[in-house]
Short mmCIF file of C-alpha atoms in Angstrom, two decimals:
data_model
loop_
_atom_site.label_atom_id
_atom_site.label_comp_id
_atom_site.label_asym_id
_atom_site.label_seq_id
_atom_site.Cartn_x
_atom_site.Cartn_y
_atom_site.Cartn_z
CA MET E 1 -35.23 36.65 -4.47
CA ASN E 2 -38.95 37.42 -4.34
CA ASN E 3 -41.47 35.76 -2.06
CA GLN E 4 -42.52 33.38 -4.82
CA ASP E 5 -38.94 32.09 -5.17
CA ALA E 6 -38.51 31.82 -1.40
CA ASN E 7 -41.67 29.77 -1.03
CA ALA E 8 -41.09 27.59 -4.08
CA PHE E 9 -41.87 23.93 -3.52
CA TYR E 10 -40.85 21.11 -5.85
CA VAL E 11 -43.67 18.89 -7.12
CA GLY E 12 -42.69 16.05 -9.41
CA TYR E 13 -45.46 16.52 -11.96
CA LEU E 14 -45.08 20.33 -12.16
CA PRO E 15 -42.35 22.41 -13.83
CA LEU E 16 -39.24 22.93 -11.69
CA PRO E 17 -39.41 26.23 -9.75
CA ARG E 18 -37.13 28.99 -11.01
CA ALA E 19 -35.10 29.15 -7.77
CA HIS E 20 -34.42 25.42 -7.93
CA ARG E 21 -33.30 25.69 -11.55
CA ARG E 22 -30.78 28.40 -10.66
CA ALA E 23 -29.38 26.34 -7.78
CA LEU E 24 -29.04 23.19 -9.87
CA ARG E 25 -27.15 25.09 -12.58
CA ILE E 26 -24.48 25.75 -9.94
CA TYR E 27 -24.57 22.57 -7.85
CA ILE E 28 -24.60 19.93 -10.62
CA PRO E 29 -21.54 21.21 -12.58
CA THR E 30 -19.70 21.75 -9.28
CA LEU E 31 -20.50 18.20 -8.16
CA ILE E 32 -19.38 16.73 -11.50
CA ALA E 33 -16.12 18.71 -11.35
CA CYS E 34 -15.44 17.55 -7.77
CA ILE E 35 -16.05 13.91 -8.70
CA ALA E 36 -13.70 14.22 -11.68
CA VAL E 37 -10.95 15.83 -9.57
CA LEU E 38 -11.30 13.19 -6.84
CA GLY E 39 -11.19 10.41 -9.43
CA VAL E 40 -7.98 11.74 -10.98
CA ALA E 41 -6.40 12.28 -7.54
CA PHE E 42 -7.31 8.74 -6.47
CA ALA E 43 -5.83 7.29 -9.66
CA PHE E 44 -2.53 9.13 -9.20
CA ALA E 45 -2.39 8.07 -5.53
CA GLN E 46 -2.24 4.38 -6.47
CA ARG E 47 1.17 2.74 -6.36
CA ASP E 48 2.81 1.55 -9.56
CA PRO E 49 1.72 -2.07 -10.18
CA GLY E 50 5.02 -2.80 -11.90
CA PRO E 51 6.03 -3.78 -15.44
CA GLY E 52 4.94 -7.42 -15.30
CA ALA E 53 3.31 -8.67 -18.51
CA TRP E 54 1.26 -11.78 -19.31
CA ASP E 55 0.93 -12.27 -23.07
CA THR E 56 -2.18 -14.44 -23.43
CA SER E 57 -2.70 -13.30 -27.03
CA ARG E 58 0.16 -15.32 -28.46
CA LEU E 59 0.73 -19.06 -28.01
CA ARG E 60 4.46 -19.77 -28.36
CA GLU E 61 6.86 -22.70 -28.48
CA TRP E 62 10.24 -23.12 -26.82
CA THR E 63 12.87 -25.84 -26.96
CA GLY E 64 15.62 -26.42 -24.45
CA ARG E 65 16.89 -28.49 -21.56
CA LEU E 66 14.25 -29.02 -18.89
CA GLN E 67 15.70 -29.01 -15.38
CA ALA E 68 13.08 -30.65 -13.14
CA LEU E 69 14.44 -29.84 -9.69
CA PRO E 70 13.92 -27.89 -7.50
CA TYR E 71 11.22 -26.37 -9.70
CA PRO E 72 10.83 -27.04 -13.44
CA VAL E 73 13.03 -24.63 -15.39
CA LEU E 74 13.66 -24.61 -19.14
CA ILE E 75 17.15 -23.58 -20.28
CA ASP E 76 16.27 -22.01 -23.63
CA ASP E 77 18.12 -23.35 -26.70
CA THR E 78 18.01 -19.86 -28.24
CA ASP E 79 19.96 -17.83 -25.69
CA GLY E 80 20.67 -20.11 -22.71
CA SER E 81 18.39 -18.15 -20.38
CA ALA E 82 16.19 -19.81 -17.75
CA LEU E 83 12.38 -19.82 -17.93
CA LEU E 84 10.30 -21.07 -15.02
CA VAL E 85 7.52 -23.49 -16.01
CA VAL E 86 4.04 -23.60 -14.42
CA GLU E 87 0.53 -24.82 -15.17
CA GLN E 88 -2.63 -22.75 -15.66
CA GLY E 89 -4.21 -21.40 -12.49
CA LYS E 90 -2.54 -21.63 -9.09
CA HIS E 91 -0.61 -24.78 -9.93
CA GLY E 92 2.93 -25.88 -10.57
CA PRO E 93 3.55 -27.86 -13.75
CA ARG E 94 2.06 -31.21 -14.65
CA GLN E 95 3.77 -34.42 -13.63
CA ALA E 96 5.66 -34.74 -16.92
CA ALA E 97 7.59 -31.56 -16.12
CA HIS E 98 9.21 -33.33 -13.18
CA THR E 99 11.33 -35.32 -15.66
CA SER E 100 14.54 -33.66 -16.86
CA GLY E 101 15.70 -33.81 -20.47
CA HIS E 102 15.57 -32.00 -23.80
CA ALA E 103 12.02 -30.72 -24.24
CA ARG E 104 9.64 -28.80 -26.46
CA LEU E 105 7.08 -26.65 -24.63
CA ARG E 106 4.07 -24.69 -25.81
CA GLY E 107 2.39 -22.00 -23.75
CA TRP E 108 2.14 -18.32 -22.87
CA LEU E 109 4.89 -15.98 -21.73
CA LEU E 110 4.97 -14.03 -18.47
CA GLU E 111 7.81 -11.55 -18.05
CA ARG E 112 9.02 -8.87 -15.66
CA ASN E 113 12.37 -7.09 -15.66
CA GLY E 114 13.92 -9.78 -17.83
CA ARG E 115 12.78 -12.72 -15.69
CA ARG E 116 10.54 -15.04 -17.75
CA MET E 117 8.05 -17.83 -17.11
CA ILE E 118 6.05 -20.21 -19.31
CA GLU E 119 2.43 -21.01 -18.48
CA LEU E 120 1.80 -24.33 -20.22
CA ASP E 121 -1.00 -24.82 -22.71
CA PRO E 122 -3.44 -27.34 -21.11
CA ALA E 123 -3.23 -29.66 -24.15
CA GLU E 124 -1.46 -32.95 -23.42
CA ASP E 125 1.14 -32.41 -26.16
CA ALA E 126 2.16 -28.97 -24.84
CA LEU E 127 5.13 -30.59 -23.08
CA ARG E 128 7.18 -33.21 -24.93
CA ILE E 129 10.45 -34.58 -23.59
CA SER E 130 12.52 -36.26 -26.30
CA ALA E 131 15.49 -37.42 -24.24
CA PRO E 132 14.62 -37.96 -20.56
CA THR E 133 17.50 -37.80 -18.10
CA THR E 134 17.93 -37.96 -14.35
CA THR E 135 19.12 -34.69 -12.87
CA PRO E 136 19.97 -34.45 -9.16
CA PRO E 137 18.80 -31.41 -7.17
CA PRO E 138 21.21 -28.47 -7.37
CA ARG E 139 23.60 -27.76 -4.54
CA ALA E 140 24.65 -24.45 -3.00
CA PRO E 141 28.37 -23.85 -3.49
CA GLY E 142 28.14 -20.07 -3.18
CA PRO E 143 28.67 -17.66 -0.28
CA VAL E 144 26.33 -17.15 2.67
CA VAL E 145 24.39 -13.88 2.44
CA GLU E 146 21.67 -12.06 4.36
CA LEU E 147 19.10 -10.31 2.19
CA VAL E 148 16.15 -8.03 2.94
CA GLY E 149 13.11 -8.18 0.70
CA GLU E 150 9.70 -9.77 0.20
CA ILE E 151 8.73 -13.36 -0.52
CA LEU E 152 6.07 -13.83 -3.19
CA ASP E 153 4.85 -16.34 -5.74
CA ALA E 154 6.71 -16.05 -9.01
CA LYS E 155 3.70 -16.37 -11.33
CA CYS E 156 1.60 -13.50 -10.04
CA TYR E 157 4.63 -11.27 -9.55
CA LEU E 158 5.88 -11.82 -13.10
CA GLY E 159 2.59 -10.68 -14.61
CA ALA E 160 -0.43 -12.82 -13.74
CA MET E 161 -1.63 -10.24 -11.18
CA LYS E 162 -1.15 -6.50 -10.78
CA PRO E 163 0.10 -5.81 -8.25
CA GLY E 164 1.49 -9.26 -7.49
CA ASP E 165 3.12 -8.34 -4.20
CA GLY E 166 2.44 -6.77 -0.81
CA LYS E 167 -0.02 -7.50 1.99
CA ALA E 168 -3.02 -7.22 -0.34
CA HIS E 169 -1.66 -10.15 -2.35
CA LYS E 170 -0.66 -12.35 0.62
CA ALA E 171 -3.65 -14.75 0.49
CA CYS E 172 -3.36 -15.26 -3.27
CA ALA E 173 0.41 -15.79 -3.11
CA THR E 174 0.00 -18.32 -0.29
CA LEU E 175 -2.45 -20.39 -2.36
CA CYS E 176 -0.15 -20.22 -5.39
CA ILE E 177 2.90 -21.42 -3.48
CA GLN E 178 0.87 -24.17 -1.80
CA GLY E 179 -0.21 -25.23 -5.30
CA GLY E 180 3.36 -25.56 -6.55
CA ILE E 181 4.21 -22.11 -7.92
CA PRO E 182 7.88 -21.36 -7.06
CA PRO E 183 8.49 -18.95 -4.16
CA MET E 184 10.68 -16.00 -5.08
CA LEU E 185 12.42 -13.30 -3.06
CA TYR E 186 12.73 -9.84 -4.54
CA VAL E 187 15.32 -7.43 -3.19
CA ASP E 188 15.58 -3.71 -3.96
CA GLU E 189 19.29 -2.98 -4.25
CA PRO E 190 20.86 0.43 -3.41
CA SER E 191 21.43 1.00 -7.13
CA GLY E 192 17.66 0.94 -7.68
CA HIS E 193 17.83 -2.41 -9.46
CA ARG E 194 15.38 -5.09 -8.29
CA ARG E 195 16.91 -8.57 -8.02
CA HIS E 196 15.03 -11.87 -7.85
CA TYR E 197 16.06 -15.09 -6.09
CA LEU E 198 14.37 -18.47 -6.41
CA ILE E 199 14.08 -19.85 -2.87
CA ILE E 200 15.14 -23.47 -2.33
CA ALA E 201 15.28 -25.81 0.68
CA PRO E 202 18.69 -27.13 1.84
CA ASP E 203 18.06 -30.51 0.16
CA GLY E 204 17.63 -28.78 -3.21
CA LEU E 205 13.85 -29.23 -3.25
CA SER E 206 10.88 -26.88 -2.72
CA ALA E 207 11.10 -24.41 0.17
CA ALA E 208 7.33 -23.80 0.24
CA ASP E 209 6.84 -25.13 3.78
CA ILE E 210 9.61 -22.90 5.12
CA VAL E 211 8.40 -19.63 3.58
CA LEU E 212 4.60 -19.95 3.86
CA PRO E 213 4.28 -17.99 7.16
CA PHE E 214 6.26 -15.05 5.75
CA ILE E 215 4.72 -14.48 2.31
CA GLY E 216 3.87 -10.90 1.36
CA GLU E 217 5.77 -9.33 4.28
CA PRO E 218 9.11 -7.53 4.59
CA VAL E 219 11.63 -10.14 5.75
CA SER E 220 15.29 -10.70 6.41
CA ILE E 221 16.46 -14.02 4.98
CA ARG E 222 19.79 -15.79 5.35
CA GLY E 223 20.97 -18.36 2.83
CA ARG E 224 23.58 -19.59 0.40
CA LEU E 225 23.73 -18.41 -3.21
CA ALA E 226 23.93 -20.51 -6.37
CA LYS E 227 23.18 -20.09 -10.09
CA LEU E 228 21.17 -21.98 -12.69
CA ALA E 229 21.86 -20.35 -16.07
CA ASP E 230 20.90 -16.69 -15.44
CA LEU E 231 18.62 -17.56 -12.51
CA ASP E 232 19.74 -16.64 -8.98
CA LEU E 233 19.08 -19.37 -6.41
CA LEU E 234 18.94 -18.91 -2.63
CA PHE E 235 19.19 -22.01 -0.45
CA ILE E 236 17.69 -21.50 3.01
CA ASP E 237 17.31 -23.55 6.19
CA THR E 238 14.33 -23.66 8.54
CA GLY E 239 14.60 -20.60 10.77
CA ALA E 240 16.47 -18.57 8.15
CA VAL E 241 13.57 -16.14 7.65
CA THR E 242 12.62 -13.40 10.13
CA ARG E 243 10.11 -10.56 9.85
CA ARG E 244 11.41 -7.01 9.64
#
């Protein structure tokens, strides 16, 4: 480097000094490469958000038996499977969904690992019940179990948010469950399979008040098992949930 290069001084309205040009040819590509490597590393460091899907591109119709309690569930005429039913936003279903009977529903599908949910179209005719019936809340005839997992709101977990679980999602899940979205427990079994349980109070109604303090945290939960179609139910008492 000659004295002219060593004493070069950048002036905005003059050509860039030769020494500065040489340095920038090294520094700028190096900086771009470092940013690219860091971006790729950061992307791969993120945890898997899960396979939940929310198909808002296709409005669908279902028919089946609507079970109003503890949370509205449609038993599909096609295959007998259970689909949870919710409203748009952080809300449980409209008042009409609290009447049991044979129904026709229109809305959008959320799905994760085979568990499905219908988000109702906001139109008034999206839910039509042709033969209303009175259905008592389900009871819990099954065995008592103790499970370890995480309590979350079913809608976000099944596809409305990614990820829809964990501490980062706690505030959102709390608002959803307060708004009527069913609380769900997911449990990672030793086989690697993830199992889901709809959480219900001992009277067969919503368990929202019991689970609210524990949402989005690892918990141990004791309750009694039951089934509604292919949907696992877990009946719990106050005090049945403890943090891990």
